[in-house]
Amino acid sequence: MPIEILMPALSPTMSKTGGKIVKWHKKEQDKVEVGDVIAEIETDKAIMEFESIDEGVLAKILVTEGTSGVPVNQPIALMLEEGEDESALNNYTSTSINSAVKREVTKSAVDNQKSEHQDLNGKPISHSSVSFQRVTLESNPSMSSQCLTLGSRKEEDTKTTEGRIKISPLAKKIAQNEGVNVQQLKGTGPYGRIIKANVLEFLGSGIHTESPEKDTIVEVSNMRQVIAQRLTESKRNVPHFYLTVDCQVDKLISLKNEINSADENNKVTINDLIIKAAAFSMKKFPDINSSWIDNKILRYSNIDISIAVALEDGLITPIVKNADKKGILSISKEVKDLVSRARSGKLKPEEFKGGGFTISNLGMFGIKAFGAIINPPQSCIMAVGASKKQPIVMNEKIEIAEIMTVTLSVDHRAVDGALGAKFLNAFKHYIENPLVMFIETAVTY
């Protein structure tokens, strides 16, 4: 069947004004290769080049040079596949336009047959390029045309000099879909442009890269939905401010190692000691242990500390209750139990709902410092980073020390900056002098 070459929509106004066939670069019976410029079309903006993306023979030109006002999607020429009999043209009937429009275009073609490729001043008009897509006629065809303006030759040359590769839109789309690196291709189209045939030849050679991964939509769990809702509300409604302090943890690490060497069955972690230090600091500054609720401040009587535990589909914050009244080994055993049951989904609601303060520790992932989002309705959350050896000045000398960065996120409605700073300094004191915690624990009991 003949292949209709349609008048493309090269500008927004062409649907009203139509286009003008300025020049045919191919004559009837000429062979057309992929990438060949077939014709030039004038819009209200510029003259555009038609570039073939198919092979065949230009069998019949329906609209002659100089014809103006050719409607969009109007057939302007017919192509036959190479080797196809010309008798196929005898039964050709276009369904793209009605006969009245066709007669008008034919008459215009006769009147303008000798018009030249010039503007009103008789000067040549600058060119830009465009690609067209063929449409094959069937018994009840639906006609369509796909054209993409590539910009002026000057713009193309500029892009090439800047290291960008000239490639036709269709070739680029095929390359992207098939995961082909266009830098591996050699263009055989006009001005060295990569065309469809170059991409298909590369794919057929077997030197093919892997197909690109496709985007996927993931249905989220109820837990993830709750996390998204609560933290979005927190970040939007809670006026956060942040306080950061560096803590020297050499003594803390030594203490942890001594405890673990004394009882290998009950090993404690740095995080256990951090929970204890935070509990003692909250006891010194109880206003930290509060929530802003209905324009009032609720101060909690118990020091219950939530610890952030990462799960596969989110996180949960089990609570170490009355942390200030528990010893290090007791806290360590309770944390291990809470974390284990949290990851197996066996926590009771009362074990993760509530709490007056949260600790989030990403030190085990090598994170130096970060600012956490407050877990409402609490007023504070402490973000703990990894400890790292670094030089510090001690007694007018440079020493190497293990430093841990801690950032406190604070709800400014309930806690002011000075109070947050005092609390953080108290925490730093306990971390850098961990034996004090044991002394105060002994006095309490």
Short mmCIF file of C-alpha atoms in Angstrom, two decimals:
data_model
loop_
_atom_site.label_atom_id
_atom_site.label_comp_id
_atom_site.label_asym_id
_atom_site.label_seq_id
_atom_site.Cartn_x
_atom_site.Cartn_y
_atom_site.Cartn_z
CA MET A 1 0.00 0.00 0.00
CA PRO A 2 1.20 3.58 -0.63
CA ILE A 3 2.71 5.44 2.25
CA GLU A 4 1.24 8.89 2.75
CA ILE A 5 3.62 11.73 3.60
CA LEU A 6 1.50 14.26 5.50
CA MET A 7 1.87 17.98 6.10
CA PRO A 8 3.14 18.20 9.69
CA ALA A 9 2.23 20.74 12.37
CA LEU A 10 5.51 22.60 12.67
CA SER A 11 4.20 25.56 14.67
CA PRO A 12 1.19 26.28 16.90
CA THR A 13 -0.44 28.45 14.21
CA MET A 14 -0.14 25.95 11.35
CA SER A 15 -3.48 24.40 12.27
CA LYS A 16 -5.02 27.69 11.11
CA THR A 17 -2.64 28.91 8.42
CA GLY A 18 -1.32 25.65 6.99
CA GLY A 19 2.14 25.31 5.47
CA LYS A 20 3.84 26.05 2.18
CA ILE A 21 5.82 23.59 0.09
CA VAL A 22 8.90 25.65 -0.73
CA LYS A 23 10.98 23.02 -2.49
CA TRP A 24 11.07 19.32 -3.20
CA HIS A 25 14.55 17.85 -2.78
CA LYS A 26 13.43 14.57 -4.34
CA LYS A 27 11.72 14.02 -7.65
CA GLU A 28 9.16 11.39 -8.48
CA GLN A 29 10.74 7.93 -8.83
CA ASP A 30 13.76 9.03 -6.80
CA LYS A 31 14.98 6.54 -4.26
CA VAL A 32 14.73 7.78 -0.69
CA GLU A 33 17.14 6.63 2.00
CA VAL A 34 16.78 7.02 5.74
CA GLY A 35 17.86 10.54 6.74
CA ASP A 36 17.43 12.04 3.25
CA VAL A 37 15.92 15.53 3.13
CA ILE A 38 12.80 15.21 1.00
CA ALA A 39 11.30 18.69 1.04
CA GLU A 40 11.35 22.13 2.59
CA ILE A 41 8.24 23.53 4.27
CA GLU A 42 7.67 27.13 5.23
CA THR A 43 5.73 28.03 8.38
CA ASP A 44 5.06 31.47 9.81
CA LYS A 45 8.36 31.12 11.70
CA ALA A 46 10.92 29.58 9.38
CA ILE A 47 11.62 27.06 6.64
CA MET A 48 11.89 23.52 7.94
CA GLU A 49 13.44 20.45 6.30
CA PHE A 50 11.68 17.09 6.08
CA GLU A 51 14.08 14.29 6.83
CA SER A 52 13.06 10.74 5.94
CA ILE A 53 13.17 8.03 8.55
CA ASP A 54 12.15 5.33 6.05
CA GLU A 55 13.39 3.84 2.82
CA GLY A 56 11.43 3.65 -0.40
CA VAL A 57 10.64 5.40 -3.68
CA LEU A 58 8.98 8.79 -3.94
CA ALA A 59 6.15 7.59 -6.22
CA LYS A 60 3.96 10.67 -6.53
CA ILE A 61 4.12 14.31 -5.46
CA LEU A 62 0.60 15.46 -4.59
CA VAL A 63 1.39 19.10 -3.72
CA THR A 64 3.73 21.01 -5.99
CA GLU A 65 6.36 23.54 -5.02
CA GLY A 66 5.02 26.96 -4.08
CA THR A 67 1.67 25.70 -2.82
CA SER A 68 0.58 27.69 0.24
CA GLY A 69 -2.02 27.01 2.89
CA VAL A 70 -1.67 23.24 2.80
CA PRO A 71 -3.64 21.99 5.85
CA VAL A 72 -1.96 20.01 8.59
CA ASN A 73 -2.25 16.23 7.99
CA GLN A 74 -2.93 16.86 4.28
CA PRO A 75 -1.11 14.23 2.15
CA ILE A 76 1.62 15.98 0.16
CA ALA A 77 3.30 12.94 -1.43
CA LEU A 78 3.16 9.18 -1.70
CA MET A 79 5.96 6.68 -1.19
CA LEU A 80 6.15 3.04 -2.19
CA GLU A 81 8.25 0.38 -0.58
CA GLU A 82 11.24 -0.53 -2.72
CA GLY A 83 10.11 -3.13 -5.25
CA GLU A 84 6.41 -2.37 -4.75
CA ASP A 85 4.40 -2.18 -7.99
CA GLU A 86 3.29 1.27 -9.09
CA SER A 87 -0.15 -0.12 -9.82
CA ALA A 88 -0.79 0.33 -6.10
CA LEU A 89 -1.21 4.02 -6.89
CA ASN A 90 -4.16 3.38 -9.19
CA ASN A 91 -6.49 2.45 -6.37
CA TYR A 92 -5.15 5.10 -4.01
CA THR A 93 -7.83 7.08 -2.19
CA SER A 94 -6.94 9.49 0.60
CA THR A 95 -9.11 9.63 3.67
CA SER A 96 -7.10 12.43 5.22
CA ILE A 97 -9.04 15.33 3.63
CA ASN A 98 -12.30 15.84 1.82
CA SER A 99 -12.50 16.34 -1.93
CA ALA A 100 -13.25 20.07 -1.66
CA VAL A 101 -10.04 20.75 0.22
CA LYS A 102 -8.15 18.52 -2.21
CA ARG A 103 -9.45 20.48 -5.20
CA GLU A 104 -8.49 23.76 -3.54
CA VAL A 105 -4.97 22.55 -2.89
CA THR A 106 -4.64 21.22 -6.46
CA LYS A 107 -5.77 24.55 -7.92
CA SER A 108 -3.32 26.40 -5.66
CA ALA A 109 -0.58 24.07 -6.80
CA VAL A 110 -1.23 24.91 -10.47
CA ASP A 111 -1.29 28.65 -9.79
CA ASN A 112 1.95 28.55 -7.88
CA GLN A 113 3.84 25.90 -9.82
CA LYS A 114 6.60 28.32 -10.85
CA SER A 115 7.07 30.11 -7.50
CA GLU A 116 10.62 30.16 -6.29
CA HIS A 117 12.21 29.44 -2.94
CA GLN A 118 12.46 33.09 -1.85
CA ASP A 119 11.02 35.49 0.68
CA LEU A 120 9.18 38.72 -0.20
CA ASN A 121 12.47 40.49 -0.87
CA GLY A 122 13.70 37.75 -3.18
CA LYS A 123 16.28 36.52 -0.65
CA PRO A 124 16.80 32.92 0.41
CA ILE A 125 15.15 32.02 3.70
CA SER A 126 17.18 30.40 6.51
CA HIS A 127 16.54 26.73 7.20
CA SER A 128 16.00 24.52 10.18
CA SER A 129 15.38 20.81 10.24
CA VAL A 130 12.56 18.48 11.16
CA SER A 131 11.82 14.77 11.13
CA PHE A 132 8.60 13.16 9.90
CA GLN A 133 7.01 9.81 10.53
CA ARG A 134 5.36 7.84 7.76
CA VAL A 135 1.76 6.65 7.93
CA THR A 136 0.75 3.52 6.02
CA LEU A 137 -2.74 3.38 4.48
CA GLU A 138 -4.94 0.44 5.45
CA SER A 139 -8.58 -0.19 4.57
CA ASN A 140 -9.76 2.16 7.32
CA PRO A 141 -6.66 4.09 8.26
CA SER A 142 -6.38 6.67 11.03
CA MET A 143 -3.98 9.28 9.83
CA SER A 144 -1.33 10.78 12.05
CA SER A 145 1.90 12.60 11.64
CA GLN A 146 4.67 13.03 14.11
CA CYS A 147 7.18 15.82 13.65
CA LEU A 148 9.84 17.27 15.90
CA THR A 149 11.66 20.52 15.22
CA LEU A 150 15.36 20.22 15.85
CA GLY A 151 16.18 23.91 15.60
CA SER A 152 18.33 25.78 13.14
CA ARG A 153 21.51 24.41 11.58
CA LYS A 154 23.41 27.08 13.42
CA GLU A 155 22.03 25.87 16.74
CA GLU A 156 22.89 22.26 15.82
CA ASP A 157 26.46 23.18 14.97
CA THR A 158 26.76 25.06 18.27
CA LYS A 159 25.51 22.04 20.19
CA THR A 160 27.99 19.81 18.42
CA THR A 161 30.88 22.04 19.31
CA GLU A 162 29.79 21.92 22.92
CA GLY A 163 30.15 18.13 22.89
CA ARG A 164 26.52 17.21 22.32
CA ILE A 165 25.75 14.48 19.81
CA LYS A 166 23.51 15.12 16.79
CA ILE A 167 20.81 12.46 16.72
CA SER A 168 17.31 12.32 15.27
CA PRO A 169 14.45 12.25 17.82
CA LEU A 170 13.30 8.79 16.76
CA ALA A 171 16.83 7.38 16.95
CA LYS A 172 17.27 8.95 20.37
CA LYS A 173 14.04 7.44 21.65
CA ILE A 174 14.93 3.96 20.38
CA ALA A 175 18.42 4.24 21.92
CA GLN A 176 16.99 5.25 25.29
CA ASN A 177 14.41 2.47 25.29
CA GLU A 178 17.02 -0.15 24.37
CA GLY A 179 19.74 1.15 26.68
CA VAL A 180 22.14 2.04 23.89
CA ASN A 181 24.97 4.46 24.58
CA VAL A 182 24.73 6.89 21.66
CA GLN A 183 28.42 7.73 22.01
CA GLN A 184 29.13 4.28 20.60
CA LEU A 185 27.19 5.02 17.42
CA LYS A 186 28.45 6.48 14.16
CA GLY A 187 25.93 8.63 12.35
CA THR A 188 25.39 8.23 8.62
CA GLY A 189 22.62 10.83 8.28
CA PRO A 190 23.03 14.43 7.06
CA TYR A 191 25.94 16.21 8.75
CA GLY A 192 26.86 13.00 10.55
CA ARG A 193 23.59 12.78 12.42
CA ILE A 194 22.70 9.48 14.08
CA ILE A 195 19.50 8.11 12.56
CA LYS A 196 17.18 5.19 13.21
CA ALA A 197 19.09 2.82 10.92
CA ASN A 198 22.32 3.40 12.87
CA VAL A 199 20.65 2.40 16.14
CA LEU A 200 18.99 -0.66 14.63
CA GLU A 201 22.27 -1.74 13.04
CA PHE A 202 24.00 -1.46 16.39
CA LEU A 203 21.29 -3.51 18.09
CA GLY A 204 21.60 -6.16 15.39
CA SER A 205 25.35 -6.40 15.84
CA GLY A 206 24.98 -7.91 19.29
CA ILE A 207 27.14 -5.23 20.94
CA HIS A 208 24.28 -4.23 23.18
CA THR A 209 24.18 -2.90 26.69
CA GLU A 210 21.66 -3.97 29.27
CA SER A 211 18.10 -2.69 29.06
CA PRO A 212 17.39 0.30 31.30
CA GLU A 213 15.63 -0.36 34.55
CA LYS A 214 12.00 0.67 34.62
CA ASP A 215 10.49 2.88 37.30
CA THR A 216 8.20 1.09 39.72
CA ILE A 217 5.45 2.21 42.06
CA VAL A 218 5.65 0.64 45.51
CA GLU A 219 2.63 0.31 47.77
CA VAL A 220 3.65 1.45 51.24
CA SER A 221 2.79 -0.21 54.54
CA ASN A 222 0.52 1.30 57.17
CA MET A 223 3.62 1.96 59.25
CA ARG A 224 5.23 3.98 56.45
CA GLN A 225 2.01 5.97 55.99
CA VAL A 226 1.92 6.82 59.70
CA ILE A 227 5.60 7.81 59.67
CA ALA A 228 5.02 10.06 56.66
CA GLN A 229 1.98 11.69 58.23
CA ARG A 230 3.44 12.28 61.70
CA LEU A 231 6.84 13.55 60.58
CA THR A 232 5.32 15.80 57.94
CA GLU A 233 3.06 17.32 60.61
CA SER A 234 6.07 17.66 62.92
CA LYS A 235 8.27 19.42 60.38
CA ARG A 236 5.41 21.67 59.27
CA ASN A 237 3.90 22.54 62.67
CA VAL A 238 6.77 22.28 65.15
CA PRO A 239 9.29 25.17 65.19
CA HIS A 240 12.53 23.18 65.26
CA PHE A 241 15.88 24.57 66.31
CA TYR A 242 19.12 22.63 66.60
CA LEU A 243 22.00 22.54 69.08
CA THR A 244 25.21 20.60 68.37
CA VAL A 245 28.05 19.62 70.67
CA ASP A 246 31.18 17.47 70.32
CA CYS A 247 31.79 14.95 73.11
CA GLN A 248 35.12 13.32 73.87
CA VAL A 249 34.27 9.64 74.37
CA ASP A 250 37.65 8.02 75.13
CA LYS A 251 36.69 7.46 78.79
CA LEU A 252 33.24 6.22 77.80
CA ILE A 253 34.72 3.64 75.42
CA SER A 254 37.22 2.52 78.06
CA LEU A 255 34.43 2.12 80.62
CA LYS A 256 32.33 0.10 78.18
CA ASN A 257 35.29 -2.18 77.45
CA GLU A 258 35.96 -2.72 81.17
CA ILE A 259 32.33 -3.61 81.87
CA ASN A 260 32.25 -6.06 78.97
CA SER A 261 35.54 -7.70 79.97
CA ALA A 262 34.21 -8.22 83.49
CA ASP A 263 31.00 -9.91 82.35
CA GLU A 264 31.09 -11.33 78.83
CA ASN A 265 27.48 -12.54 79.12
CA ASN A 266 26.11 -9.04 79.66
CA LYS A 267 27.81 -6.79 77.17
CA VAL A 268 26.78 -3.14 77.13
CA THR A 269 26.94 -0.74 74.19
CA ILE A 270 27.81 2.92 73.84
CA ASN A 271 24.13 3.52 73.18
CA ASP A 272 23.21 2.06 76.58
CA LEU A 273 25.53 4.55 78.26
CA ILE A 274 24.12 7.38 76.12
CA ILE A 275 20.59 6.51 77.33
CA LYS A 276 21.78 6.66 80.92
CA ALA A 277 23.55 10.00 80.39
CA ALA A 278 20.44 11.47 78.74
CA ALA A 279 18.24 10.27 81.62
CA PHE A 280 20.47 11.91 84.23
CA SER A 281 20.59 15.14 82.20
CA MET A 282 16.77 15.17 81.97
CA LYS A 283 16.61 14.70 85.72
CA LYS A 284 18.76 17.81 86.16
CA PHE A 285 16.62 19.78 83.71
CA PRO A 286 13.09 18.34 83.95
CA ASP A 287 11.57 21.00 81.67
CA ILE A 288 13.19 19.13 78.76
CA ASN A 289 10.89 16.21 79.58
CA SER A 290 7.74 17.90 78.28
CA SER A 291 5.24 18.31 75.43
CA TRP A 292 3.39 21.25 73.91
CA ILE A 293 -0.30 20.25 73.90
CA ASP A 294 -3.26 22.57 73.23
CA ASN A 295 -1.25 25.72 73.97
CA LYS A 296 -0.14 24.29 77.30
CA ILE A 297 3.05 22.54 78.40
CA LEU A 298 2.69 19.03 79.81
CA ARG A 299 5.65 18.06 82.03
CA TYR A 300 6.15 14.36 82.58
CA SER A 301 6.87 12.93 86.02
CA ASN A 302 8.68 9.82 84.74
CA ILE A 303 11.81 9.84 82.60
CA ASP A 304 10.83 7.54 79.73
CA ILE A 305 13.27 7.52 76.81
CA SER A 306 12.32 6.30 73.33
CA ILE A 307 15.01 4.73 71.16
CA ALA A 308 14.69 4.73 67.38
CA VAL A 309 14.91 1.21 65.92
CA ALA A 310 15.19 0.71 62.16
CA LEU A 311 12.89 -1.87 60.58
CA GLU A 312 12.68 -3.12 57.00
CA ASP A 313 9.68 -0.94 56.18
CA GLY A 314 10.22 1.96 58.56
CA LEU A 315 11.16 2.54 62.18
CA ILE A 316 9.66 2.22 65.63
CA THR A 317 10.54 3.81 68.97
CA PRO A 318 10.29 1.37 71.90
CA ILE A 319 10.54 2.99 75.33
CA VAL A 320 12.98 2.47 78.19
CA LYS A 321 10.78 3.52 81.10
CA ASN A 322 12.18 5.17 84.24
CA ALA A 323 15.63 5.14 82.68
CA ASP A 324 17.07 7.36 85.42
CA LYS A 325 16.30 4.71 88.05
CA LYS A 326 17.86 1.76 86.22
CA GLY A 327 21.46 0.59 86.18
CA ILE A 328 23.54 0.24 83.00
CA LEU A 329 23.20 -3.55 82.86
CA SER A 330 19.44 -3.33 83.37
CA ILE A 331 19.12 -0.75 80.60
CA SER A 332 21.30 -2.87 78.30
CA LYS A 333 19.20 -6.03 78.81
CA GLU A 334 15.95 -4.11 78.34
CA VAL A 335 17.15 -2.44 75.14
CA LYS A 336 18.24 -5.76 73.64
CA ASP A 337 14.84 -7.27 74.43
CA LEU A 338 12.91 -4.29 73.06
CA VAL A 339 14.95 -4.18 69.84
CA SER A 340 14.55 -7.93 69.28
CA ARG A 341 10.79 -7.85 69.75
CA ALA A 342 10.46 -4.64 67.71
CA ARG A 343 12.12 -6.30 64.70
CA SER A 344 9.94 -9.39 65.06
CA GLY A 345 6.76 -7.29 65.43
CA LYS A 346 5.99 -8.46 68.96
CA LEU A 347 5.97 -5.15 70.85
CA LYS A 348 2.88 -4.23 72.84
CA PRO A 349 1.36 -0.80 72.13
CA GLU A 350 2.29 0.51 75.58
CA GLU A 351 5.92 -0.37 74.85
CA PHE A 352 6.26 2.07 71.97
CA LYS A 353 3.53 4.68 72.55
CA GLY A 354 4.45 7.61 74.77
CA GLY A 355 7.89 8.61 76.04
CA GLY A 356 9.15 12.10 76.76
CA PHE A 357 12.44 12.10 74.82
CA THR A 358 13.91 10.20 71.85
CA ILE A 359 17.45 9.11 70.97
CA SER A 360 18.32 8.29 67.35
CA ASN A 361 21.79 6.83 66.81
CA LEU A 362 23.22 6.42 63.30
CA GLY A 363 26.80 6.11 64.46
CA MET A 364 26.93 2.44 63.48
CA PHE A 365 26.40 3.54 59.87
CA GLY A 366 29.37 5.90 59.94
CA ILE A 367 27.22 9.07 59.97
CA LYS A 368 29.19 11.90 61.58
CA ALA A 369 26.26 14.19 62.37
CA PHE A 370 22.63 14.73 61.42
CA GLY A 371 19.54 16.61 62.56
CA ALA A 372 16.54 14.44 63.44
CA ILE A 373 12.86 15.39 63.15
CA ILE A 374 11.09 15.67 66.50
CA ASN A 375 8.79 12.76 67.36
CA PRO A 376 5.54 14.52 68.38
CA PRO A 377 4.29 15.25 70.95
CA GLN A 378 7.77 15.14 72.48
CA SER A 379 9.82 18.34 72.64
CA CYS A 380 13.28 16.97 71.89
CA ILE A 381 15.11 14.30 69.94
CA MET A 382 18.85 13.64 70.19
CA ALA A 383 20.74 12.61 67.05
CA VAL A 384 23.98 10.72 67.76
CA GLY A 385 26.73 10.34 65.19
CA ALA A 386 29.76 8.07 64.92
CA SER A 387 32.84 8.64 67.06
CA LYS A 388 36.03 9.40 65.21
CA LYS A 389 39.62 10.06 66.18
CA GLN A 390 40.65 13.66 65.54
CA PRO A 391 43.15 16.20 66.86
CA ILE A 392 42.05 18.51 69.65
CA VAL A 393 43.82 21.07 71.84
CA MET A 394 44.25 19.95 75.46
CA ASN A 395 46.37 21.92 77.95
CA GLU A 396 47.92 23.95 75.14
CA LYS A 397 48.89 20.74 73.36
CA ILE A 398 47.47 18.93 70.36
CA GLU A 399 46.16 15.51 71.34
CA ILE A 400 44.31 12.78 69.46
CA ALA A 401 40.87 12.07 70.92
CA GLU A 402 37.77 10.07 70.02
CA ILE A 403 35.05 12.63 69.27
CA MET A 404 31.30 12.00 68.96
CA THR A 405 28.99 14.68 67.55
CA VAL A 406 25.52 15.02 69.08
CA THR A 407 22.74 17.25 67.73
CA LEU A 408 19.64 18.10 69.76
CA SER A 409 16.46 19.02 67.85
CA VAL A 410 14.21 21.15 70.04
CA ASP A 411 10.59 22.35 69.92
CA HIS A 412 10.93 26.08 70.56
CA ARG A 413 7.35 26.31 71.84
CA ALA A 414 8.19 24.31 74.96
CA VAL A 415 11.97 24.62 75.30
CA ASP A 416 14.14 27.72 74.83
CA GLY A 417 17.68 27.79 73.51
CA ALA A 418 19.31 28.43 76.90
CA LEU A 419 17.55 25.45 78.48
CA GLY A 420 18.49 23.23 75.56
CA ALA A 421 22.12 24.35 75.85
CA LYS A 422 22.25 23.63 79.61
CA PHE A 423 20.79 20.19 79.06
CA LEU A 424 23.29 19.42 76.27
CA ASN A 425 26.23 20.59 78.38
CA ALA A 426 25.07 18.34 81.24
CA PHE A 427 24.87 15.43 78.79
CA LYS A 428 28.38 16.21 77.53
CA HIS A 429 29.65 16.20 81.13
CA TYR A 430 28.23 12.73 81.82
CA ILE A 431 29.56 11.35 78.52
CA GLU A 432 33.06 12.69 79.11
CA ASN A 433 33.03 11.69 82.81
CA PRO A 434 31.00 8.46 82.81
CA LEU A 435 32.01 7.38 86.31
CA VAL A 436 29.92 10.25 87.66
CA MET A 437 26.83 8.39 86.45
CA PHE A 438 27.75 5.37 88.55
CA ILE A 439 28.40 7.54 91.59
CA GLU A 440 25.04 9.28 91.26
CA THR A 441 23.32 5.93 90.70
CA ALA A 442 24.85 4.61 93.93
CA VAL A 443 23.73 7.73 95.85
CA THR A 444 20.20 7.34 94.48
CA TYR A 445 19.97 3.79 95.73
#
